[in-house]
Amino acid sequence: MPAVTASAIPATSPASLKAAVAPAAGQFDISGLFVSDKAARESSAASLAALAQKDGPKALQSVGFSDAVVKALADKKSPATREGAASAVLTLVKAGAVKALEPLFIDSGLYAALLEAFADKMPAVRTVAVEAVREYVAAMNPWAAALVLPALLHEIKTAGKWQLKTGSLTVLNQLVASAPTQVGRLTPEIVPVLSEAIWDTKADVKKAARDSLEKATALISNKDIERFIPALIKALINPVEEVPNTINLLSATTFVSEVDSPTLSLMVPLLSRGLTEKLTATKRKVAVIADNMAKLVDSPVTVRPFIPKLLPGLIKIESTVGDPEARGVVARAIATLRQVGDIPADSDGSDLPPLKKVDEKTLAHSLIGIYKKANASPVPSVASTEVMYVGNLAATLVNAKNFDLSEWQSLAPFLAYESTNPDPISIVNDWAVKSASQDDEEAGDAEDEEEGEDLCNCQFSLAYGAKILLNTATLRLKRGHRYGLCGRNGTGKSTLMRAITNGQVEGFPSPDEVRTFYVEHDIDGSEAETSVLSFILADTRIQAGKEEIIETLASVGFDEERQAGGIGALSGGWKMKLALARAMLFKADILLLDEPTNHLDVVNIAWLEGYLTSLTTCTSIIVSHDSSFLNNTITDVLHLNRFKLKRYRGNLESFMKAVPEARSYYTLEAAEDYQFKLPDPPLLEGVKTKEKSLLKMRKVGFQYPTQANQQLYDITLQVSLSSRVAVLGPNGSGKSTLVKLLIGDMEPNKGGEVWKHPNLVIGYVAQHAFHHIDNHLDKTPLEYMLWRYQTGEDLEEMMKANRQITEEEAQKMKDGGIVVVEGQKRIIEEIVGRKKLKQSYEYEVSFKNLSSSENIWLPRDDLIKRGFEKKVLEVDTREAQRLGLLVLSFVARSRSTSLTSVSRLSSSLTTPCVVSLVVRRSRLSSVLLHGVVPTSSVSMSPLTTSIVNRWLLLSRLSRSSRVVCSSLLTTVTSPSRSVPEVWAMRDGRLEASGHNWVEGQGSGPRIDKKAGEEDDQYDAMGNKIETKKAKKLTSAEARKLKKERMARKKRGEDITDDEL
């Protein structure tokens, strides 16, 4: 039920309405209102006003006031009679009897007769008539604006006499001033009429219409377009020249405020006109504006009146515009309008049934029911003038979703004329409550009324950079509940939780009232050298002693050795357990868990489920892509959709039944509409099949210097272009360590060899994914990319361990750097180039104190023997990345396009937004893109399935070779679908299955041949059979051969069929 709010403002007391002394109705002579003597007319009108104040509408009905005034206004022979009739109405209003007049004013024909008098031949009559209606609308109940407005607009639009139009515009101006809230809701009806009136042939009407338009549009309170209102009015006045310019202005605006009816009433005429413009760019901008504004509309009731003016035009453009990108923008706008307005897929919005509204008869019967329940005496009649009038006013209030008691109590004076027992104010209060409970649209809110302590109940808006995430959303949290925060990727789930932690959510309780702790999946890389125990002790927010901290850490698996070890040596799973242990020690009222199952194995996920469900006084808000974990844990769902938060009771399965489209948030199949658009990497020299190995490990061992035990033992593996690998194993089994050795971040220190193809480029995303951009948060995604590859080489590649030269290696290079050339000793200074040498390479070396003309070429094996292996690797990597980057253009505009198409970042986030202002999921997408920019042949990402949404995972698996590591693969997809090869890590040892490791090229299809090319053929002795393709003859050569054939034929020589 909508909130019924009370107010301290008292309503008019019924007793005060009868305080005036007046003659009885039977003693009043109605003809005195229309005599020629002005003083007599005014005296008679004053007496009637006193009578009306005493007895209300019945007094006016008993003397036949309405019929007499209507008849007098129609008397064409007596100007005095007409003026007296209008003056009588004016006197009643000024004397305070307007409430007695209101129930009769419209239905009796009095209002229509006064409007006709606006065009009376006598100026005095016109003036009094306009003044009478103007004073009436100023004094009437403001909720009656919807009752008097239609007649005004009809006259402005269709009246044949200009005085009638200007008079109606004067009354409209008064209506805007005296009932701004109510008229603001009616601007969709006002603006189109005024937009036509400003083109009237009469100068007076044009001027008055423009003045009224400016006053009506001043009611628009939307902060986003306030400054554009003058430009919008100009566009209405001069559409040919101003519409494109105004659309350009608005297209550069970020809409963050809620869009209401007044805003749409001014914007839609402009957008509708913009859809008819010739330029595709203008139509595209219209679609962008319509899409952005529709997302901020709060209710279908608001947008429905405007759908027929926008949706058909957008549908037509989608089918006719030639630009594919513009079609995509238009399609998004159409989808948003359909969703916001609840428009069926087979409708263009022009044939929609009217929205359900409450009518006055229904509310009048509801009122009579309340009177009967209260044992009123007498019970008013449902057909009475007063009851039907307050029914009209109440219908306006209900349809406006306004149940503020102070507004409803303004109806009490009308009911006081019918019955004073019981008190009309109490009757109106009960009526408001009953009407609110019967309101269909808001009935769902009653579900939020349940027992339990409220930890939070606030309404707020939230933006991230230039993007609106939540608009006037309501967040209500109960103690002990576990809420799953669900929504599409990029809607701001993690951002909302971080905003709560940073105190950026308006109305959220302060830390002194409610202790809130944010558990995220990344511990800052700067803490790598800090011990686990010291890390916890250094957190001043934790109110626990050292003994309790040690005991809690031990309860989640941290023994004394692990507590003393550094955080940097922990695997991803143990880092996550450390974050959870810290949350346990914090003893929070609200736990915010962002992907808490990241990096956790099955055993630890089960433990986390048990821990969370055991909390009876702590509330949790959980974001996770693990649907099984959510389903087993949560009690409620907070659905983040269309800038609102809506709560659903029950677990994830119940939520999906209520909202079927939410199933796409957790199913991999939904990802197939989101495919990466990555260019293919260049062919690697010497690699002729997909089975040829590109990376090899042979009997590799490794141990962290700070650890007592060895991490990896006797690892042997290889990777080829056909590899689709999942690395599985429990937390701490060495999965990420294995990947770091493969890419060269670390080097084997317990024996073994790691080999990679000289031209191989590896795309890598670290386990701490944002490690790549932590020092570049002030750059945009595009600027970060251009910085990273500014020299044509990946600057991060140069920082790896296999590129750092140790003292021992430097000494070996110094000893082996002496080369004797023509009897002269030279010292190698640098390796500057590379070229192919049979099955290997040779490298151009420069010498100290000698010019480049003295450079010589040395074979690869010779340089490696001299100790220059890492220098050779540096040149190989540079050349490999150069070949990959040739595929991509690094012009800023081209890179921005790649960022948008590859990482699916909005173009508004690729260039103008710095990395720190990009939402976490899009920031991760950007990181992944940068990892594959040089068209890598192999891409590796530790724990990819934990930190990447599902569409991203499926898309990445479609490229040439992927090493995908996951702590629990079954939470993402089945190995049979996308990763047939599995590397199982157990206690530092590798058990590989599903692989196809071969020596040499293997027997697979050739990738170095174009379609239709034949493989090399060999004879029985193994000699290659040289096959020469027939050379295509030029036209001159063909004519020459033809002449020779004809000459031989003439001489009688034989000619074969092949020669013809």
XYZ file of C-alpha atoms in Angstrom, residues 758-759 792-794 872-884:
18
model
C 60.693 -17.217 -30.541
C 57.788 -15.393 -32.214
C 55.704 -1.162 -30.373
C 56.583 -3.513 -27.514
C 54.578 -4.404 -24.419
C 68.053 -12.746 -27.681
C 64.683 -13.288 -25.995
C 64.191 -9.520 -25.842
C 64.730 -9.188 -29.588
C 62.490 -12.201 -30.285
C 59.695 -10.718 -28.188
C 60.019 -7.322 -29.805
C 59.839 -8.811 -33.286
C 56.915 -11.053 -32.351
C 54.935 -8.183 -30.917
C 55.776 -6.023 -33.918
C 54.302 -8.677 -36.211
C 51.172 -8.840 -34.050
